[in-house]
XYZ file of C-alpha atoms in Angstrom:
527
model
C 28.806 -9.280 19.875
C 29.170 -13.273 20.299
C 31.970 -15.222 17.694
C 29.447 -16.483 15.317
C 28.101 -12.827 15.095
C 31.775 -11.593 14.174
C 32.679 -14.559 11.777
C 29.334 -13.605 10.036
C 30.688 -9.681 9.524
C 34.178 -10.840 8.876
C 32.147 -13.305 5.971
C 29.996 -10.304 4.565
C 33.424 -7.778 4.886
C 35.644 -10.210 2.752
C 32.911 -11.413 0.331
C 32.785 -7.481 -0.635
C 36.017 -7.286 -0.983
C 36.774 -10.186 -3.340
C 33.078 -8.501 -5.713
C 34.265 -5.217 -5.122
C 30.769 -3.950 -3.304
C 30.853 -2.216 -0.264
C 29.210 -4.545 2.595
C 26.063 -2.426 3.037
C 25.518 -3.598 -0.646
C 25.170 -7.253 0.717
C 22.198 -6.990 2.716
C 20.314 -5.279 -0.510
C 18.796 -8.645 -2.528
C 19.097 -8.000 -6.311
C 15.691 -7.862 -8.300
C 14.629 -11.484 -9.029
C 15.127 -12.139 -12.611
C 12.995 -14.298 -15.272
C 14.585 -18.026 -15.260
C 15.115 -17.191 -18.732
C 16.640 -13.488 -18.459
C 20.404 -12.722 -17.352
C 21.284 -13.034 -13.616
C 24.098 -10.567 -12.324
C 25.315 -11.977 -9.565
C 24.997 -15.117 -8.123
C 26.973 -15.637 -4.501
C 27.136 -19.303 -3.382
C 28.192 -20.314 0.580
C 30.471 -23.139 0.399
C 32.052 -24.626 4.310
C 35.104 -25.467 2.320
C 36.408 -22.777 0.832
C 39.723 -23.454 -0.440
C 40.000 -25.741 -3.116
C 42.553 -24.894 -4.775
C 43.347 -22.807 -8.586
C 40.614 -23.421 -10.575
C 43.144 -25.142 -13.357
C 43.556 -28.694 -14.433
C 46.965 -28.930 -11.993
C 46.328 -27.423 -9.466
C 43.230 -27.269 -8.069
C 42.168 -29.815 -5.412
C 41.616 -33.571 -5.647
C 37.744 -33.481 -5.330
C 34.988 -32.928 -7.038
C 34.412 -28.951 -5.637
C 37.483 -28.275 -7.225
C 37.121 -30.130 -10.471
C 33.895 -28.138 -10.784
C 35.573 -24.855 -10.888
C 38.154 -25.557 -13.205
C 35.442 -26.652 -15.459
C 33.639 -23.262 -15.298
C 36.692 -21.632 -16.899
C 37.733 -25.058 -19.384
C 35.968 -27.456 -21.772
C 35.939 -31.149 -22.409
C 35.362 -32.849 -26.142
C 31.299 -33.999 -24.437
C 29.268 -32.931 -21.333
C 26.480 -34.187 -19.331
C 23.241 -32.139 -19.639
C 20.612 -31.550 -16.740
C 19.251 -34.972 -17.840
C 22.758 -36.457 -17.700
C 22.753 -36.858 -21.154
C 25.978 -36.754 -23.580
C 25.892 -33.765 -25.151
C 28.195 -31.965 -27.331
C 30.485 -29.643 -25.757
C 34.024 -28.473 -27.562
C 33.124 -31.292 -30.137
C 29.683 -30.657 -32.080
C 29.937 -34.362 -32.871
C 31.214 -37.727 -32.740
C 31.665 -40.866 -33.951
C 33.136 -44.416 -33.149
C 34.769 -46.578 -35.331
C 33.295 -50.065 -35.985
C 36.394 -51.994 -34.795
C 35.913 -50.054 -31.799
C 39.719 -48.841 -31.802
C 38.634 -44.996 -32.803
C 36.571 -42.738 -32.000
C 36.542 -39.360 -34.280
C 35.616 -35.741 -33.392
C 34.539 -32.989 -35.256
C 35.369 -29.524 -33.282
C 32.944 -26.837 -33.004
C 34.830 -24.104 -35.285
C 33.867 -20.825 -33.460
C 35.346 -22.306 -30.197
C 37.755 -20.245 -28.841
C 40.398 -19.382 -26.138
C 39.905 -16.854 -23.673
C 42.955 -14.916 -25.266
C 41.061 -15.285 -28.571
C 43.038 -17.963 -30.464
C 41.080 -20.740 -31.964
C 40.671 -24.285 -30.552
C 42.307 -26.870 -32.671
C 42.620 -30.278 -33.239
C 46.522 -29.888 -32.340
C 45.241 -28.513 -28.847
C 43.279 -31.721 -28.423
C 45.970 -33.795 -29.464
C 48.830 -32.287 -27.394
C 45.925 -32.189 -23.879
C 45.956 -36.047 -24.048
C 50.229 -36.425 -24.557
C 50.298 -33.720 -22.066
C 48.203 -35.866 -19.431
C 50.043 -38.563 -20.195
C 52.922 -36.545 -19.279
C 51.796 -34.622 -16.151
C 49.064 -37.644 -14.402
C 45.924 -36.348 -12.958
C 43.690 -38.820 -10.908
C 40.936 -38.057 -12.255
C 41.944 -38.505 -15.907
C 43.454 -41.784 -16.902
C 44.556 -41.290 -20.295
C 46.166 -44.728 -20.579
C 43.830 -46.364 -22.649
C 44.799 -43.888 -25.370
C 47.026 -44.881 -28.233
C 47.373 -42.237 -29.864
C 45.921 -38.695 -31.179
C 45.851 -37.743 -34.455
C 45.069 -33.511 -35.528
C 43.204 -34.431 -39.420
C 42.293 -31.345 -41.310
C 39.130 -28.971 -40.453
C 38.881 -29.077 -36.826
C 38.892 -32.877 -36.978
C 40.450 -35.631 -34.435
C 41.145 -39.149 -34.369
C 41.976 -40.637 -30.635
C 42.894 -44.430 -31.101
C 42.914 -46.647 -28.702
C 44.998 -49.462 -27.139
C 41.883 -51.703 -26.722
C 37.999 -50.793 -27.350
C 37.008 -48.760 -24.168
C 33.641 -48.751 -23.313
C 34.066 -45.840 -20.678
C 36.220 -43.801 -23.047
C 33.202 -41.729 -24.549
C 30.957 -41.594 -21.622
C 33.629 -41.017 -18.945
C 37.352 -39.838 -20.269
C 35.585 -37.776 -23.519
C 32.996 -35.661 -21.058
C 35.872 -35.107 -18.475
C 39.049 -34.385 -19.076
C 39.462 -30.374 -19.838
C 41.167 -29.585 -23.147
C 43.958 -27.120 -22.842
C 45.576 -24.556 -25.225
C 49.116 -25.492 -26.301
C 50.669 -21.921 -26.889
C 49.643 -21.250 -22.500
C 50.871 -24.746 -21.594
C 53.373 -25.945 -23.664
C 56.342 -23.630 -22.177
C 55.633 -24.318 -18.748
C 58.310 -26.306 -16.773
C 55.400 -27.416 -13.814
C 52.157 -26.760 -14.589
C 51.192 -26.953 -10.130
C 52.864 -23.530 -10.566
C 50.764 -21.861 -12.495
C 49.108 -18.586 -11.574
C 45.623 -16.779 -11.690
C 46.810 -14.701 -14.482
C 47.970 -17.460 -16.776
C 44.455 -19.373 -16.421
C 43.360 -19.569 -19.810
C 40.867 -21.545 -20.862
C 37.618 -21.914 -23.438
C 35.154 -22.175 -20.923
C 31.834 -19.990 -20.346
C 33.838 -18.441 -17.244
C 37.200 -16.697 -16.671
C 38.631 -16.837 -13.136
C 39.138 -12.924 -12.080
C 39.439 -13.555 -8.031
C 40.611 -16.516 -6.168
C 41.657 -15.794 -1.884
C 43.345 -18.860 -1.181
C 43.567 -18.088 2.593
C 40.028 -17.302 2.708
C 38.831 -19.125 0.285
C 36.869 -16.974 -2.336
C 36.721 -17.145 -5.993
C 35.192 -14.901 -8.375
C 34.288 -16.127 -12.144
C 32.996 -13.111 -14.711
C 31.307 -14.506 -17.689
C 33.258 -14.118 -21.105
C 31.032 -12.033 -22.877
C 30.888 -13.009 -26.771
C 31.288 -16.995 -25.918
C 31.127 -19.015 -28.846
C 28.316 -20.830 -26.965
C 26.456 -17.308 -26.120
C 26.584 -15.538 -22.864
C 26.507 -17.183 -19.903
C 23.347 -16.626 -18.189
C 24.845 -15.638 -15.118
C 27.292 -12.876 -15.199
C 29.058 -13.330 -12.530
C 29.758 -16.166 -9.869
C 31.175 -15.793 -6.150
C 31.873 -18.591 -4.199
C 32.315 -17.812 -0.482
C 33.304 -19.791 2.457
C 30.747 -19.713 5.211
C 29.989 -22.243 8.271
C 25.984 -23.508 6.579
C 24.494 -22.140 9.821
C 25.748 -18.707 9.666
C 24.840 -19.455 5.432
C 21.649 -19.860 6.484
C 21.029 -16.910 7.724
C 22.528 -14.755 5.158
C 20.440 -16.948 2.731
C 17.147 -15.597 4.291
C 18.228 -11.936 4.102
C 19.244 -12.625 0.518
C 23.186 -12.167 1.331
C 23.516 -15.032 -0.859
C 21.874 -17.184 -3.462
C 22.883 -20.673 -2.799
C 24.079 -22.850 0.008
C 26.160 -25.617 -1.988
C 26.211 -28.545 0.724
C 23.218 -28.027 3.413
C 23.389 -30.370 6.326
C 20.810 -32.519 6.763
C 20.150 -31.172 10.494
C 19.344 -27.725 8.683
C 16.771 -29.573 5.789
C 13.744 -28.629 7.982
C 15.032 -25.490 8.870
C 16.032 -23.995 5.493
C 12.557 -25.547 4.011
C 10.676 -22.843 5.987
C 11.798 -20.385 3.841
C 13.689 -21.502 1.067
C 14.090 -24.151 -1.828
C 15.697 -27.366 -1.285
C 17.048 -29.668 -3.640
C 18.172 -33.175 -2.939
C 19.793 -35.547 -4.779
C 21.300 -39.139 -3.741
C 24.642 -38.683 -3.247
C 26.273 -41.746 -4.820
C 29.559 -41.231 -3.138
C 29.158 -44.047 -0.446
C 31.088 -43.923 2.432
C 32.849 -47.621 3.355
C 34.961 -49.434 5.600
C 38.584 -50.002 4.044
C 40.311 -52.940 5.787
C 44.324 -53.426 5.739
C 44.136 -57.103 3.859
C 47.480 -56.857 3.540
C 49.002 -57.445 7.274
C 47.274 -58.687 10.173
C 44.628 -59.416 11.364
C 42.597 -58.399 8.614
C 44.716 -60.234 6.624
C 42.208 -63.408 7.535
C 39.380 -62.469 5.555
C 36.654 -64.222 8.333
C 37.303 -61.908 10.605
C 36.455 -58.938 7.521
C 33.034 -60.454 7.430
C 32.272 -61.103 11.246
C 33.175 -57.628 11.624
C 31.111 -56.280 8.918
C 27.656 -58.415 10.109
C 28.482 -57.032 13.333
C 27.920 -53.176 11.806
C 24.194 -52.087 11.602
C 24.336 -49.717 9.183
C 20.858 -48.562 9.207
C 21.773 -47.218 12.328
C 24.995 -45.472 11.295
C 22.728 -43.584 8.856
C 20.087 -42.435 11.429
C 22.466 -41.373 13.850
C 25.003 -39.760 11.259
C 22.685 -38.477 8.527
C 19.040 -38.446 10.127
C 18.331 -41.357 8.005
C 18.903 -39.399 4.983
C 20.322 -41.749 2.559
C 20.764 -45.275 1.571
C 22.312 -48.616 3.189
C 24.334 -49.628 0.279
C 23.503 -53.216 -1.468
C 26.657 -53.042 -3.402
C 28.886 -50.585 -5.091
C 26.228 -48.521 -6.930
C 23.592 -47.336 -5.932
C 19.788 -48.974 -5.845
C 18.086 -48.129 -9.288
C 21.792 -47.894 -11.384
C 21.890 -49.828 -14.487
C 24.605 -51.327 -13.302
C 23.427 -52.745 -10.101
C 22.332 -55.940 -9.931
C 20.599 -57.474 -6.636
C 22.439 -56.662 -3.094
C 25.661 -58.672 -2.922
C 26.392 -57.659 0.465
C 22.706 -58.699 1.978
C 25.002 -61.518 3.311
C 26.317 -59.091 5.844
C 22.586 -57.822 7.162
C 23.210 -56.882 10.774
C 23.326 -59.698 13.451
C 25.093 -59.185 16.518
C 25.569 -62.873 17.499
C 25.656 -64.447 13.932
C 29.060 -61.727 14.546
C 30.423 -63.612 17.538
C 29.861 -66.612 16.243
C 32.135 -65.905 13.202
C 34.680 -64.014 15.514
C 35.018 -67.217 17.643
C 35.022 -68.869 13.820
C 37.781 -67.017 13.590
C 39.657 -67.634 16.670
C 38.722 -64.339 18.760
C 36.756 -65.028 21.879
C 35.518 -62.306 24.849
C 37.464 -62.139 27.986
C 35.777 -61.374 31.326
C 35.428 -57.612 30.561
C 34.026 -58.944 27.144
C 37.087 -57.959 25.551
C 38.045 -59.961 22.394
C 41.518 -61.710 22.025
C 43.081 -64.064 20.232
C 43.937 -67.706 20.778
C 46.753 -65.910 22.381
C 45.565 -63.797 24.559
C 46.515 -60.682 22.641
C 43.306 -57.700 22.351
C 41.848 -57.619 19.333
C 42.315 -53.270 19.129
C 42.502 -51.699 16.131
C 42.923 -47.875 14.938
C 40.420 -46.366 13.078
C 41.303 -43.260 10.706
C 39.018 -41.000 9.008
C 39.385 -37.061 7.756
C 37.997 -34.942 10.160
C 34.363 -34.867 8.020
C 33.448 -38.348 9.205
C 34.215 -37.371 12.906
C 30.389 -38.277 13.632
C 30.459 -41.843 11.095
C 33.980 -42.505 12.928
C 32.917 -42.085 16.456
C 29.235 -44.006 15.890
C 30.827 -46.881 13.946
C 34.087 -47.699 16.706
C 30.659 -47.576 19.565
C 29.100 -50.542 17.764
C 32.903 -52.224 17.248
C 33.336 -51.594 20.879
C 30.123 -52.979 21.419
C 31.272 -56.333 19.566
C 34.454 -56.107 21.685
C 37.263 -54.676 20.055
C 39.402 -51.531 21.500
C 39.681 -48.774 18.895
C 41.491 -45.398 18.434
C 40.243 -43.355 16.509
C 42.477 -41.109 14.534
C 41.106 -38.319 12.786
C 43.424 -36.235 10.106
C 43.252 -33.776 7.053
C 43.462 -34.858 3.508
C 46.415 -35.443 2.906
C 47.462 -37.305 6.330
C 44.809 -40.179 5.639
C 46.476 -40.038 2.116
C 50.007 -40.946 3.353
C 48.708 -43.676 5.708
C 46.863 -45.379 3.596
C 49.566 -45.478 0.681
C 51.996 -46.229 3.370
C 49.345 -49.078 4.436
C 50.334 -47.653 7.962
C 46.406 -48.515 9.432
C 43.952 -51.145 10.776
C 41.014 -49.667 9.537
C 39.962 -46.663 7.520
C 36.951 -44.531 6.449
C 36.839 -43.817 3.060
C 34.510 -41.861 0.708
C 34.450 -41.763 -3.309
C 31.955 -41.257 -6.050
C 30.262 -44.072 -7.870
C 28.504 -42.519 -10.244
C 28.917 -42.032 -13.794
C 30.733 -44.658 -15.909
C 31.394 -47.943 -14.178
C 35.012 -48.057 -15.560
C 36.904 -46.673 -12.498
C 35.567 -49.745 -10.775
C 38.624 -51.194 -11.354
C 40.627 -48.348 -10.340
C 38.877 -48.179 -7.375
C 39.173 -51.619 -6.055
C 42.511 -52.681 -7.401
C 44.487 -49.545 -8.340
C 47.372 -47.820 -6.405
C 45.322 -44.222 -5.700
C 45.499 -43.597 -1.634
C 41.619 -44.685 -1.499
C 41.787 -47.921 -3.645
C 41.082 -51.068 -2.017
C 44.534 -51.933 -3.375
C 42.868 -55.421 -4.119
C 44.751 -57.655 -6.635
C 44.997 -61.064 -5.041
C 42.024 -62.516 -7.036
C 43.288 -62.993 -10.802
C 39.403 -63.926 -11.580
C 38.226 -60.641 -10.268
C 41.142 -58.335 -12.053
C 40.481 -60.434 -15.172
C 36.725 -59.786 -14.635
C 37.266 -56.058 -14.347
C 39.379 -55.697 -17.378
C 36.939 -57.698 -19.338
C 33.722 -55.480 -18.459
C 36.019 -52.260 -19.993
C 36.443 -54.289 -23.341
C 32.007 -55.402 -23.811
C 30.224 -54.728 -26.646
C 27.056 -54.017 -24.663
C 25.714 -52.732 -22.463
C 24.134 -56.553 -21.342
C 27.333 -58.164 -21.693
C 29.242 -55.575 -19.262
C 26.449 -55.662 -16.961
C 27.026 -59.632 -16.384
C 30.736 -58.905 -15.720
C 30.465 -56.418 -13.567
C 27.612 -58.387 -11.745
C 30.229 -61.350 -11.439
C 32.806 -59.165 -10.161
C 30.683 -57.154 -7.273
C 30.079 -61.153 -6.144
C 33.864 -61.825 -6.103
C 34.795 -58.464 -4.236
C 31.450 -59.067 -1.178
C 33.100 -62.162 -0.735
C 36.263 -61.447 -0.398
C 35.257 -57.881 1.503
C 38.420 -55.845 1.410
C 36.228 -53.068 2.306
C 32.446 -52.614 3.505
C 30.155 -50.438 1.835
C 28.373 -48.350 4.680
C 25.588 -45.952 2.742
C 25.166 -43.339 0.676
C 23.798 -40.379 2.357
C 21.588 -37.721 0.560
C 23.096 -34.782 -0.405
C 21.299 -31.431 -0.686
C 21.683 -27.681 -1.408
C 19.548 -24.762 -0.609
C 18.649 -21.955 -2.295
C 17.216 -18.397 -2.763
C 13.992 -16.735 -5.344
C 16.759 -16.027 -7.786
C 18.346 -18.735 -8.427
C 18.025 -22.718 -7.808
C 20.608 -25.206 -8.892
C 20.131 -28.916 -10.307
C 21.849 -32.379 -9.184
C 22.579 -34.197 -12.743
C 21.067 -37.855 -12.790
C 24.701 -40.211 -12.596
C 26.758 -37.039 -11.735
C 28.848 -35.214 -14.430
C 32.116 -35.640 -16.000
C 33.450 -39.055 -14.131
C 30.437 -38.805 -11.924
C 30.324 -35.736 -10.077
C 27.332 -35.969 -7.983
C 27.413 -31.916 -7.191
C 24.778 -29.432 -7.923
C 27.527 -27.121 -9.725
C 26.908 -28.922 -13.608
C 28.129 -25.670 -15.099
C 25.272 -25.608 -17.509
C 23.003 -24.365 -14.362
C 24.598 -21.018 -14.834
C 24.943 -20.591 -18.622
C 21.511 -21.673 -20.131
């Protein structure tokens, strides 16, 4: 028996024990069920794994893991399959005409999974709590205050009018019940048992070391039953998924390669979606030699990017024009056409910039030092990292390559200990973590704040009264930040998920919450 053969058993054996079915069980496909009807099991393949307890603190910093927690919490709004606002914990809302307020009316049969009601105080004490305890993903700083009114009934004010507090903070940030969280010292140390939250889904079996979870359905859900029972998410390499997908081991590969498209189109379902979570080029602006912003731009019309995306992702995807993607309200034109590939218009602005090929067509300085850089990336954009330092080899640099986990790119990048870094975040959803994104502190941010204009620009698009008027601003501020390039948006690649007879997920238009792009919108199991 080879390895792959005996990491597919060891799969099957520890997926059983996590559902409590013997293995034999596996291999014996449920009978399909109407889309309509009630689906008892569905088993998803996920490379991952791990990603952490499925609870506001401590699962991981991605979207996988933000997904979970949401299957066992609520937020105030939620994005539908159309990636509409729709009511979730609140049955309504409504903003104030000053813009400072925005007022929520809770649904009154909501409830905790212990059976105490949802109230306004439990909204109230989730954003001082966040405030308290900061999450990345949830920026409660715009908030004022909260105020718990009578009959289910809240009032969040606001420093300033936010025009991504309803569409982004409202539809993402999970609502917690005060009598579970209130007496804990640190809520990173919470445990399975004490996961309580209002959600369609309780968490009943979570294998950190082999990453497995299990979520049963709360049966009696103020929303109704969930229309799948149960949920098992376990972690298997796509090609040995693949396999276990065609004997109807499991319903769903979450993340499909796109080597394995044609492949997993001869037999099963396919659903693609653009990603919106562009991968880029960060530069260190802050120290040499990318300080000097004309060497930024030769390097980035030195970078065909069309070709990065054939080589890398079969061509499945999208060069980017700017930050969002083509067809997003909020993209306007293609601010970094200026940077269309061209090899010698690149040496001619390298030269501009005082770098010049040696005999071996090595760059270096006026000098004489080598222009070489190092190059990190997380171990996922080994491919991306290795193609793009070829074509900066090709223009004459030397590069290293580093490649790390998680939370070693993290530390460099806050420590601004790097030359050059691969970088991947989301774009869709609400354009107000532009800002964050491109001048905040987080380990991925640009870290951007020497042009006042742009950082005035950005705090001014938050603050429109329209839709119009916020789409000039942030058109003005995308022009700023290509010319100033602190980093260089590569493409978005397409992102896809396969799937089985019984069951066939959805990719929500924009993403959900702040812009998940993920087929795991929770409504795909309940309705």
């Amino acid at each position: 028996m080879d390895s792959r053969a005996k990491k597919y058993l060891l799969c099957l054996t520890l997926l059983a024990a996590l559902c409590g079915s013997p293995p034999a069980a596996l291999a014996q496909p449920a009978a399909p069920a109407a889309r309509t009807g009630r689906i008892e099991r569905v088993t998803i393949a996920d490379e991952r794994g791990d990603h952490g307890l499925p609870s506001p603190f401590t699962h991981a910093p991605d979207g996988v893991g933000y997904a979970l927690t949401m299957l066992v919490f609520d937020s105030l709004l939620w994005r539908d399959r159309q990636g509409h606002l729709v009511p979730a914990l609140a049955r309504q809302w409504r903003e104030s005409e000053d813009r400072l307020a925005v007022a929520f009316e809770l649904h009154p049969q909501a409830r905790w999974h212990d059976g105490q009601p949802v109230t306004a105080s439990d909204v109230a004490f989730t954003f001082d709590y966040f405030r308290q305890h900061p999450n990345p993903f949830m920026d409660v700083s715009a908030v004022a205050g909260v105020d718990a009114l009578a009959d289910g009934r809240v009032r969040v004010r606001l420093k300033q009018p936010s025009a991504s507090f309803v569409p982004q903070l409202a539809a993402t940030l999970p609502i917690l019940p005060r009598h579970v969280f209130a007496p804990l010292a640190d809520p990173r140390r919470m445990s399975m048992q004490g996961v309580v939250g209002s959600g369609p889904y309780r968490v009943t079996g979570y294998d950190k070391a082999g990453g497995r979870y299990r979520f049963s359905a709360v049966e009696g859900h103020w929303q109704g039953a969930p229309r799948v029972r149960e949920l098992v998410f376990v972690r298997m390499e796509p090609s040995l998924a693949l396999g276990a997908l065609r004997r109807g081991e499991v319903d769903m590969i979450r993340a499909l390669p796109t080597h394995l498209m044609d492949e997993a189109g001869r037999f099963a379902t396919v659903v693609k979606a653009q990603s919106g979570h562009p991968a880029r080029l960060r530069f260190n602006h802050a120290r040499a030699p990318f300080a000097d912003k004309r060497l930024r731009h030769a390097i980035a019309r030195g970078i065909d990017r069309q070709a990065l995306l054939r080589i890398v992702e079969n061509g499945q995807g999208e060069v980017s024009a700017g930050r969002f993607l083509r067809g997003s309200p909020w993209q306007a034109g293609e601010p970094l056409a200026a940077y269309a590939f061209d090899a010698q218009a690149a040496r001619r602005q390298l030269a501009q910039a005082g770098y010049a090929p040696d005999e071996q067509g090595r760059l270096r300085s006026a000098q004489g030092e080598p222009l070489a850089v190092s190059l990190l990336a997380l171990r996922g954009h080994a491919r991306l990292a290795s193609a793009l330092a070829a074509q900066l080899e090709a223009l004459g640099l030397a590069v290293q390559v580093q490649l790390l986990e998680r939370s070693a790119l993290a530390a460099r990048l806050s420590a601004e200990d790097f030359d050059l870094a691969l970088v991947s975040q989301g774009v869709n959803g609400d354009p107000g973590n532009m800002a964050r994104q491109m001048a905040g502190k987080a380990p991925l941010s640009d870290a951007f704040r020497s042009r006042a204009d742009l950082l005035e620009l950005l705090e001014r698009q938050e603050r429109a009264a329209s839709a119009d008027e916020r789409r000039a601003l942030i058109e003005q501020a995308q022009a700023i930040y290509a010319g100033e390039l602190p980093s260089f948006y590569l493409y978005s690649p397409l992102w896809a998920a396969a799937c089985g007879p019984r069951f066939c997920p959805w990719f929500t238009p924009g993403g959900f919450a702040f812009g998940v792009p993920l087929p795991l919108n929770k409504l795909m199991f309940t309705q």
